[in-house]
Tab-separated table of C-alpha atoms in Angstrom:
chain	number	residue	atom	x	y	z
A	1	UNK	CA	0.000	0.000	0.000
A	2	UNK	CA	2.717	2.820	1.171
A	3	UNK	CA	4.631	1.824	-2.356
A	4	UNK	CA	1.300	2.092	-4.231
A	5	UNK	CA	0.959	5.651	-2.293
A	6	UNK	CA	4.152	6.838	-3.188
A	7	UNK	CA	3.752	5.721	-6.849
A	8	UNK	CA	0.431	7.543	-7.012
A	9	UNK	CA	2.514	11.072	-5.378
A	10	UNK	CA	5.238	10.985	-7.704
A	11	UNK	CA	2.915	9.926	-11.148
A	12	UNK	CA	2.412	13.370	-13.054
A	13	UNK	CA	-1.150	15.222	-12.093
A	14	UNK	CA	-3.261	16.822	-15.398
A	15	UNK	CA	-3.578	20.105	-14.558
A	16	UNK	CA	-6.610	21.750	-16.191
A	17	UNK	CA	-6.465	23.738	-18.605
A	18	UNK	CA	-7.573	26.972	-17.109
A	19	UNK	CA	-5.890	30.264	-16.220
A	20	UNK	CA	-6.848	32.189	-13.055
A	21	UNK	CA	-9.896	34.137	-14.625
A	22	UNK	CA	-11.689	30.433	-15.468
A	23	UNK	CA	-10.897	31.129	-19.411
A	24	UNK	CA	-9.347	27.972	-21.872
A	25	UNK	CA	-5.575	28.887	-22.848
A	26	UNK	CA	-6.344	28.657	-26.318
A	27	UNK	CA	-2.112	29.225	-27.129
A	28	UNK	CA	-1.751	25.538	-25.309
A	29	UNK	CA	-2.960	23.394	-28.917
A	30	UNK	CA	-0.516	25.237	-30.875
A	31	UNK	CA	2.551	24.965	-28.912
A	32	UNK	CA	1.769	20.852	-29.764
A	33	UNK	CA	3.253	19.977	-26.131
A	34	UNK	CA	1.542	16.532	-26.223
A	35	UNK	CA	4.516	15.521	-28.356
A	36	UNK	CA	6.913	16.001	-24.865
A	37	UNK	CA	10.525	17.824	-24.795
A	38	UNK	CA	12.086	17.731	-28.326
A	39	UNK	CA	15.228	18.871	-29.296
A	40	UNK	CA	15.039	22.599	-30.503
A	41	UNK	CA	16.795	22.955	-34.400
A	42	UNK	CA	18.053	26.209	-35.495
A	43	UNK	CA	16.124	28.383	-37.743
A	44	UNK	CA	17.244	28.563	-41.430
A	45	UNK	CA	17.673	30.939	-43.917
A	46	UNK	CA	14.671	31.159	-46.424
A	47	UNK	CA	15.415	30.616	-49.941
A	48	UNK	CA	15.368	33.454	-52.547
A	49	UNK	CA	12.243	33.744	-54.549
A	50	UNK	CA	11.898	32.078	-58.511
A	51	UNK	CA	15.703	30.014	-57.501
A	52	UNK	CA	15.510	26.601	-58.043
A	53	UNK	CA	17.201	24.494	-55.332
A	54	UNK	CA	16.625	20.573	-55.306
A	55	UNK	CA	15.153	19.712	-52.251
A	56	UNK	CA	14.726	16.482	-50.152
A	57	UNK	CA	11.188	15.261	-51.060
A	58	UNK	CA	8.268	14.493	-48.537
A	59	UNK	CA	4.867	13.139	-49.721
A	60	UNK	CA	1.994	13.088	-48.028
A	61	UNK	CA	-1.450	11.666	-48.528
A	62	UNK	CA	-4.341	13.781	-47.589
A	63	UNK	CA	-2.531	16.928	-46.510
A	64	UNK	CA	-1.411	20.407	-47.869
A	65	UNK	CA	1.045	22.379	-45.560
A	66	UNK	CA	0.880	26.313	-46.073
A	67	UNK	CA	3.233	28.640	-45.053
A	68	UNK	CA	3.377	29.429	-41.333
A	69	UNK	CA	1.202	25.826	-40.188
A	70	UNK	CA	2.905	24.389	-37.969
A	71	UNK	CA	2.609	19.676	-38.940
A	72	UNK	CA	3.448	17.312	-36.206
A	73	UNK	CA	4.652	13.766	-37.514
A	74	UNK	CA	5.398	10.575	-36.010
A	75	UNK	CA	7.123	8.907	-38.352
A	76	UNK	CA	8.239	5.061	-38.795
A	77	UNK	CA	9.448	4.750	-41.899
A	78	UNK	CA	13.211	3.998	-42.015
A	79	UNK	CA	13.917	6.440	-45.021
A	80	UNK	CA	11.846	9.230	-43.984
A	81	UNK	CA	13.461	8.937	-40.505
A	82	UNK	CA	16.831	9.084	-42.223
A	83	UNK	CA	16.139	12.287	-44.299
A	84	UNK	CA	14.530	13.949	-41.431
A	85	UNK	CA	17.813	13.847	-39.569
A	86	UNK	CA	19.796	15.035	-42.296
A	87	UNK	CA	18.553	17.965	-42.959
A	88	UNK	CA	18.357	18.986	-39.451
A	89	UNK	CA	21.155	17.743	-39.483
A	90	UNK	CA	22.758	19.721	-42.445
A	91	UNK	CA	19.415	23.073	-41.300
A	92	UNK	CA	17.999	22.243	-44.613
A	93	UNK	CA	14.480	22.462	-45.540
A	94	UNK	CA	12.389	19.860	-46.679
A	95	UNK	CA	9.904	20.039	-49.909
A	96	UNK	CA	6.778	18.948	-48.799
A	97	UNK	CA	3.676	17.944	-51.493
A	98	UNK	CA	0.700	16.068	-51.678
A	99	UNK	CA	0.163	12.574	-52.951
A	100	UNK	CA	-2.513	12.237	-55.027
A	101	UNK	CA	-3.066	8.861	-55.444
A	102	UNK	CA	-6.734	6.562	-54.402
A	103	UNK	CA	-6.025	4.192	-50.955
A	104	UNK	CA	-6.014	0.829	-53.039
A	105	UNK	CA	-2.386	2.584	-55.058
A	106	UNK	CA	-1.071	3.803	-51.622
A	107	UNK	CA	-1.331	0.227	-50.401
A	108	UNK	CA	0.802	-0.748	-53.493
A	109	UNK	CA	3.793	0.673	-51.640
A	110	UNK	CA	5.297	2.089	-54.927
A	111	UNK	CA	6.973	5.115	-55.441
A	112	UNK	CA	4.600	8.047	-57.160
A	113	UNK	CA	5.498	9.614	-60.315
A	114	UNK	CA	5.858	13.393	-60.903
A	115	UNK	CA	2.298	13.136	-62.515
A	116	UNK	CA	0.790	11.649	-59.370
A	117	UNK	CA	1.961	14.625	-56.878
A	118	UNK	CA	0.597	17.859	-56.433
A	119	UNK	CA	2.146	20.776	-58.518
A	120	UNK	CA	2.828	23.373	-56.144
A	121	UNK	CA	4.213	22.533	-52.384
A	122	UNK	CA	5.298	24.393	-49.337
A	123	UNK	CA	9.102	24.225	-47.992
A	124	UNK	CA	9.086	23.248	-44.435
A	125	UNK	CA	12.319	22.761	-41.539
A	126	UNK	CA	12.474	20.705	-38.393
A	127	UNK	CA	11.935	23.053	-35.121
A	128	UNK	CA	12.174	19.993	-32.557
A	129	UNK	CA	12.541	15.818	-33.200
A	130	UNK	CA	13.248	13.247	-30.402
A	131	UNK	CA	14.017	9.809	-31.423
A	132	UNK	CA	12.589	7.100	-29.185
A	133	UNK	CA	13.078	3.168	-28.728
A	134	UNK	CA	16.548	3.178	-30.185
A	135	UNK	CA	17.650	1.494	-27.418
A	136	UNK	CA	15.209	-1.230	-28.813
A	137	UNK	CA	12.859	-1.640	-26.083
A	138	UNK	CA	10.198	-1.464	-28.810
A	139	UNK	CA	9.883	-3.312	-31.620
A	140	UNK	CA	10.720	-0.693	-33.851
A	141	UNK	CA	11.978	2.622	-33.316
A	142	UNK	CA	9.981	5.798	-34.577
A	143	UNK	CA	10.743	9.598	-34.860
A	144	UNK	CA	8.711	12.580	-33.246
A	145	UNK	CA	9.562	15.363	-34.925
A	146	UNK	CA	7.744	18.649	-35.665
A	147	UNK	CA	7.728	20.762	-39.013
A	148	UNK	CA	6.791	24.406	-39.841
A	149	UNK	CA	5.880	25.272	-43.405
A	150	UNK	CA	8.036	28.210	-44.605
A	151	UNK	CA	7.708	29.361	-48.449
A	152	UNK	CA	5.257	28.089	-51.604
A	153	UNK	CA	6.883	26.318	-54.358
A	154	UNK	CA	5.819	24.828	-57.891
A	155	UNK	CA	7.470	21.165	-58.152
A	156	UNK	CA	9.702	20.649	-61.867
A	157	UNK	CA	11.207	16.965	-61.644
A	158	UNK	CA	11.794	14.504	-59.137
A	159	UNK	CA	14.877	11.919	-59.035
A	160	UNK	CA	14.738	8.731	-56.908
A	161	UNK	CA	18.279	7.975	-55.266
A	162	UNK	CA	19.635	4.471	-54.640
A	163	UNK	CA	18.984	4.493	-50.713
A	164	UNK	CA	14.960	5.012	-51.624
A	165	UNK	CA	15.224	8.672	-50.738
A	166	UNK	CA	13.290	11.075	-53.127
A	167	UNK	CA	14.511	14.847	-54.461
A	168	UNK	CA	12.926	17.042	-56.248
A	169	UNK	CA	14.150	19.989	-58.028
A	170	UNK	CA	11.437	23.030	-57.255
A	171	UNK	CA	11.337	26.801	-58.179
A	172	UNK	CA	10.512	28.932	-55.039
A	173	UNK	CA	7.250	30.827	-56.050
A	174	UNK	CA	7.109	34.903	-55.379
A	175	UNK	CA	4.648	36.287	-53.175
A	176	UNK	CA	3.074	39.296	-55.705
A	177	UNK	CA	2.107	41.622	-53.305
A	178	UNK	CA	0.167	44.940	-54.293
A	179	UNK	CA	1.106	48.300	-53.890
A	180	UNK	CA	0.007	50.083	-50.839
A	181	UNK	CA	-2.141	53.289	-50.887
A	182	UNK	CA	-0.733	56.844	-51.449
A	183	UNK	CA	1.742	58.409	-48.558
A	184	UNK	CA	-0.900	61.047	-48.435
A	185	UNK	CA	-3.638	59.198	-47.678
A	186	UNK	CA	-2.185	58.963	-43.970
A	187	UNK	CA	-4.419	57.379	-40.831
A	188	UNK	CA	-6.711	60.574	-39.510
A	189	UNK	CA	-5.954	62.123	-36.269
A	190	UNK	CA	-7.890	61.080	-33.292
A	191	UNK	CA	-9.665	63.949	-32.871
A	192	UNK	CA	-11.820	63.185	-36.091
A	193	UNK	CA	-13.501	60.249	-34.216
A	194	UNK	CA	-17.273	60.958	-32.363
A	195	UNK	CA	-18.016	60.166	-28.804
A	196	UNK	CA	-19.176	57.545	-30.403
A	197	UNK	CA	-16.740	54.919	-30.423
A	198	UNK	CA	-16.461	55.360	-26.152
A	199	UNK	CA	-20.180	55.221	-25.579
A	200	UNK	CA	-20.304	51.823	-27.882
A	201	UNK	CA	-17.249	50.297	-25.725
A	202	UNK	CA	-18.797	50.887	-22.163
A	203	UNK	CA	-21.984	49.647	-23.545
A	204	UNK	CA	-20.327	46.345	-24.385
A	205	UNK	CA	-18.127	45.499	-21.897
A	206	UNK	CA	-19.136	47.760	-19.246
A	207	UNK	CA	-16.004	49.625	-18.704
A	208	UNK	CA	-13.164	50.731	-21.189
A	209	UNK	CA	-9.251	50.380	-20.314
A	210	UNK	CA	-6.767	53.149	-22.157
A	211	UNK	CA	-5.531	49.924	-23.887
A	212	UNK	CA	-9.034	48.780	-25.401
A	213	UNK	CA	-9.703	52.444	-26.545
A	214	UNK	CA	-5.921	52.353	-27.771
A	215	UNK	CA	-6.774	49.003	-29.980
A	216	UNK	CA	-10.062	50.076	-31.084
A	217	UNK	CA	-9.209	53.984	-31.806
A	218	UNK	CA	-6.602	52.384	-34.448
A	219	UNK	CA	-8.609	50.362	-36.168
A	220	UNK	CA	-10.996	52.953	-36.657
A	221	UNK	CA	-8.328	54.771	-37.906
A	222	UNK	CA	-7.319	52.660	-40.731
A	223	UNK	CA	-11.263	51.497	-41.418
A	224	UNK	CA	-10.999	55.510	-41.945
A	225	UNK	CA	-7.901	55.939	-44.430
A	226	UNK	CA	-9.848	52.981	-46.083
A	227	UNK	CA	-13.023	55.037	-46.898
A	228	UNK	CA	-10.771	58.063	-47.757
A	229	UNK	CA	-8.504	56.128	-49.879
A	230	UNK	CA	-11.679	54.418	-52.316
A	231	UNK	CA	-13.024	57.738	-52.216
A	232	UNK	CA	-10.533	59.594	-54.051
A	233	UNK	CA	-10.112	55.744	-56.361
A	234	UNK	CA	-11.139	56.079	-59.469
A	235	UNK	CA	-12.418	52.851	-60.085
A	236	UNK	CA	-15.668	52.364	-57.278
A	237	UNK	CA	-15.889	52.467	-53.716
A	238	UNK	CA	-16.727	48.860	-53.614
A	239	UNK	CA	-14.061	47.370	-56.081
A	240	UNK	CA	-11.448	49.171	-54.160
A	241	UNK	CA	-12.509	47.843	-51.286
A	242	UNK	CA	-12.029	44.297	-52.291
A	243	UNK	CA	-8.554	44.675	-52.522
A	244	UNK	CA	-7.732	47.143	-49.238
A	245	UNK	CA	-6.194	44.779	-46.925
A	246	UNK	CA	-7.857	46.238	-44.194
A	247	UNK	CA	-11.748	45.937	-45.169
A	248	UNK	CA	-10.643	42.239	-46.096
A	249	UNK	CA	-9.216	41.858	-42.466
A	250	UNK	CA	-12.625	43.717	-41.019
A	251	UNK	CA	-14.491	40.696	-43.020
A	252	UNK	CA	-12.387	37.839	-41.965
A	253	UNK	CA	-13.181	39.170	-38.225
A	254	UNK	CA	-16.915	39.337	-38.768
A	255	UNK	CA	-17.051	35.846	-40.081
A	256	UNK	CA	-14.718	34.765	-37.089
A	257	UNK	CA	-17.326	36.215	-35.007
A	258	UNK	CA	-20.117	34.356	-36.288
A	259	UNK	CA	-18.369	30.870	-35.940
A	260	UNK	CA	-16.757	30.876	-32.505
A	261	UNK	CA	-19.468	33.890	-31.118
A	262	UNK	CA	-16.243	36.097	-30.237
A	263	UNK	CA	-16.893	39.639	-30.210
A	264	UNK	CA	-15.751	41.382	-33.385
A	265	UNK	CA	-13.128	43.462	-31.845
A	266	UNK	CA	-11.564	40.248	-29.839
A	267	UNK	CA	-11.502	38.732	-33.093
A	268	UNK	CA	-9.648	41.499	-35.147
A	269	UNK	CA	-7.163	41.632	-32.097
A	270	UNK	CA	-6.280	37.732	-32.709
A	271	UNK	CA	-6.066	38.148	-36.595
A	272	UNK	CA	-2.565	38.299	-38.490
A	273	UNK	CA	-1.244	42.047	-39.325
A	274	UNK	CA	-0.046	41.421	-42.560
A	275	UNK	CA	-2.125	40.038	-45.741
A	276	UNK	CA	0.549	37.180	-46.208
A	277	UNK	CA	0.019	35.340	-43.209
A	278	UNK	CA	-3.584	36.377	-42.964
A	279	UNK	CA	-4.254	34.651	-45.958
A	280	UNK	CA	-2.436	31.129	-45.100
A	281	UNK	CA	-4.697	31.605	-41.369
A	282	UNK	CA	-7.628	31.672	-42.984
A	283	UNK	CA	-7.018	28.938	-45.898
A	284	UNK	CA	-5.464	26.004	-44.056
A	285	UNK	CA	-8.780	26.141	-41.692
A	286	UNK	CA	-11.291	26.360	-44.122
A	287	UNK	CA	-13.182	22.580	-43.870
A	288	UNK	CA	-12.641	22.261	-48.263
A	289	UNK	CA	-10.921	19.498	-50.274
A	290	UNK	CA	-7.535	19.010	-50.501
A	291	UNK	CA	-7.945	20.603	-54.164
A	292	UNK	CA	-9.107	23.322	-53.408
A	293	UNK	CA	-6.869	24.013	-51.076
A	294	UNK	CA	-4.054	23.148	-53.486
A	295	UNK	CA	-5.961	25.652	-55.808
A	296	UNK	CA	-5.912	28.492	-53.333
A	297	UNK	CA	-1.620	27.606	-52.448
A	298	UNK	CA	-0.892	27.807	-56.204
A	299	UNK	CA	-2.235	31.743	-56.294
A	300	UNK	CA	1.020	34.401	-56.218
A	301	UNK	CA	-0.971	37.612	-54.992
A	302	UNK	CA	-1.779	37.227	-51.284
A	303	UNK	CA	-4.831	39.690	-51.743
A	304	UNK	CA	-6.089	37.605	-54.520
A	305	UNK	CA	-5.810	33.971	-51.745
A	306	UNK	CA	-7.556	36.176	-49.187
A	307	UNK	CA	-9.971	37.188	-51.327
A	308	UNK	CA	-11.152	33.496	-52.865
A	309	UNK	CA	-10.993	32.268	-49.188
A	310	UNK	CA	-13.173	34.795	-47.480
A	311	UNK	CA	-15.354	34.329	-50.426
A	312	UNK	CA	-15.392	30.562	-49.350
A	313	UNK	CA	-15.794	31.301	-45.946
A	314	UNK	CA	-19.040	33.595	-46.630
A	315	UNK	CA	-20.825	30.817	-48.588
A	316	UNK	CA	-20.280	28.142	-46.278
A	317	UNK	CA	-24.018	28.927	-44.838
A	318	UNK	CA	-25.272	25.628	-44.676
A	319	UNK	CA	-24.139	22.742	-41.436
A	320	UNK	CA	-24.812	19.527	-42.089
A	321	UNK	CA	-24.030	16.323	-40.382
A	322	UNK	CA	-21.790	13.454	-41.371
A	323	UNK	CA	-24.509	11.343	-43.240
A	324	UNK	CA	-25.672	14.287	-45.476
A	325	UNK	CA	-28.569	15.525	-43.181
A	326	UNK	CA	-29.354	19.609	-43.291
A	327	UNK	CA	-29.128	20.733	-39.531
A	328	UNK	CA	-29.436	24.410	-39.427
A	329	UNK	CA	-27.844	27.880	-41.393
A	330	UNK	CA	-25.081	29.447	-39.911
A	331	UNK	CA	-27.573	33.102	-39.726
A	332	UNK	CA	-29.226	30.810	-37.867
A	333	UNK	CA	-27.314	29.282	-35.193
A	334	UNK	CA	-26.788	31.509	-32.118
A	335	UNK	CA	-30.567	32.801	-32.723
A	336	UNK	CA	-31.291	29.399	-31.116
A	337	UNK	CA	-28.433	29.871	-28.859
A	338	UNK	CA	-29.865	32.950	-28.162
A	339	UNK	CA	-33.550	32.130	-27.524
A	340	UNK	CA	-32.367	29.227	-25.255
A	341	UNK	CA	-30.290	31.226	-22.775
A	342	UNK	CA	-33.583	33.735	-22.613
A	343	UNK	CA	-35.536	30.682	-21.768
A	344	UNK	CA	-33.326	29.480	-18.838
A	345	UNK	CA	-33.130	32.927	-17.463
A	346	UNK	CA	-36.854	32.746	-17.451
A	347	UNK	CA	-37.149	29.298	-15.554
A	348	UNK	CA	-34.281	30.853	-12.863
A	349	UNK	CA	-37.059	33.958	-12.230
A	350	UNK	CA	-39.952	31.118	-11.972
């Protein structure tokens, strides 16, 4: 019994996952600590846009890496394993790209051609790995290791070395961003902005820090320079304002805000600054095939991605469940929500 007792003090206890204010830490998933301590690699040096380096190949079935995701693997297979730890080795990146065969040819175990792998790809190096049962205590030993995608590239050729290794030689696609508005057209001073703003704040969350009228005084700022900016455009208001990175980033938040029920302003605050890596958020989470995700990784202009995803994102209206069935619209989802929570505060005053 006492050994039993001091088993159970020194076993690890699950904390839960919940800070001192009762709120989920919702940084916890990304951080990927489930896969324990791994050994931290060095960063490397991103490659130079429209070269063409040849690159250790990785192919995966089912799954398109963008820049910025971070992919956990375990990984068995004695080859993989062995090019993993090279290039960490050597603080190389690997090409990553998707396999596009059926399940009955992956069960073949043969190599895939150039014509059965995705086009375009996304570079990715090794941030941690731990090797476990080497010491054989297993029956075979496996790698943990953990990958983040770093820069889009269109696949040319692929050679297959003696040691069953695969490289490919890739060109490093450009990121064609736009230019940004006129110097002139600069954010407007504070003092342009109504009352307003302050009496909408208190309203919703009852009282208003010099940090939340900070946050919420500059994005009205640069919703501002928007409208100023397609007003003096001389194509419309409205096609100008499909391509201001800002209005885009306003939309993204309001459709955020409809899915998880954040507020609008929490969700701007969680949102990526920049276009790039708003436009890799918002595409590796949107629930589509892996085509069309392949589709939206082959575009160059980063307002053009975020653009074709939010327009995804808007017409995704419609839940339904895994056999097919319709359940309910997404207008109309937290109007139930809504009309249930009045009901239970009704049965608390009963």
């Amino acid at each position: 019994m006492e050994e039993e007792e001091e088993s159970c003090r020194s076993s690890p206890v699950l904390q839960p996952n919940r800070g001192a204010s009762g709120q989920f830490d919702v940084s916890l998933p990304a951080r990927h600590l489930y896969l324990g301590e791994l050994e931290e690699e060095g960063q490397i040096p991103m490659e130079d846009e429209e070269t063409t380096p040849t690159l250790p190949l990785l192919c995966l079935p089912d799954r398109v890496l963008f820049p910025g995701e971070t992919l956990p693997m375990h990984v068995q297979n004695p080859h993989t394993m062995l090019m993993l730890r090279d290039v960490a080795t050597r603080h190389r990146p690997v090409a990553i790209v998707t396999d596009l065969r059926s399940s009955s040819q992956l069960r073949e175990m043969a190599r895939p051609t150039k014509e059965e792998l995705s086009k375009v790809g996304t570079t990715a190096e090794v941030v941690g790995m731990r090797l476990e049962g080497e010491d054989y205590t297993q029956w075979s030993p496996f790698l943990t290791v953990k990958l983040l995608g770093r820069q889009r590239f269109r696949l040319m050729e692929i050679f297959k070395r003696v040691n069953g290794q695969m490289e490919g030689r890739v060109v490093i696609l450009p990121e064609m961003r736009l230019s940004p508005p006129p110097l002139a057209l600069s954010p407007c001073p504070p003092c342009l902005h109504s009352g307003a703003l302050v009496s909408r704040l208190v309203a919703r969350a009852g009282s208003v820090s010099p940090f939340t009228l900070q946050q919420n005084s500059r994005h009205s700022q640069v919703l501002k320079r928007s409208q100023i900016s397609g007003s003096l455009c001389q194509v419309p208001a409205w096609v100008f304002s499909l391509h201001d990175q800002d209005y885009l980033r306003q939309e993204v938040a309001r459709e955020e805000m409809m899915r998880v029920g954040r507020r609008e302003e929490a969700s701007l605050d969680l949102l990526p600054e920049d276009t790039i890596s708003l436009s890799y958020w918002l595409s590796r989470r949107l629930p589509i095939s892996d085509q069309e995700k392949l589709s939206l990784l082959s575009i160059h202009c980063p307002t053009q991605r975020l653009i074709q995803a939010l327009h995804i994102l808007q017409g995704l209206n419609d839940l339904f469940c895994e056999c097919g069935k319709f359940i309910t619209k997404k207008a109309h989802l937290f109007r139930y929500i809504y009309i249930y929570i009045i009901y239970l505060c009704m049965q608390k005053v009963q």
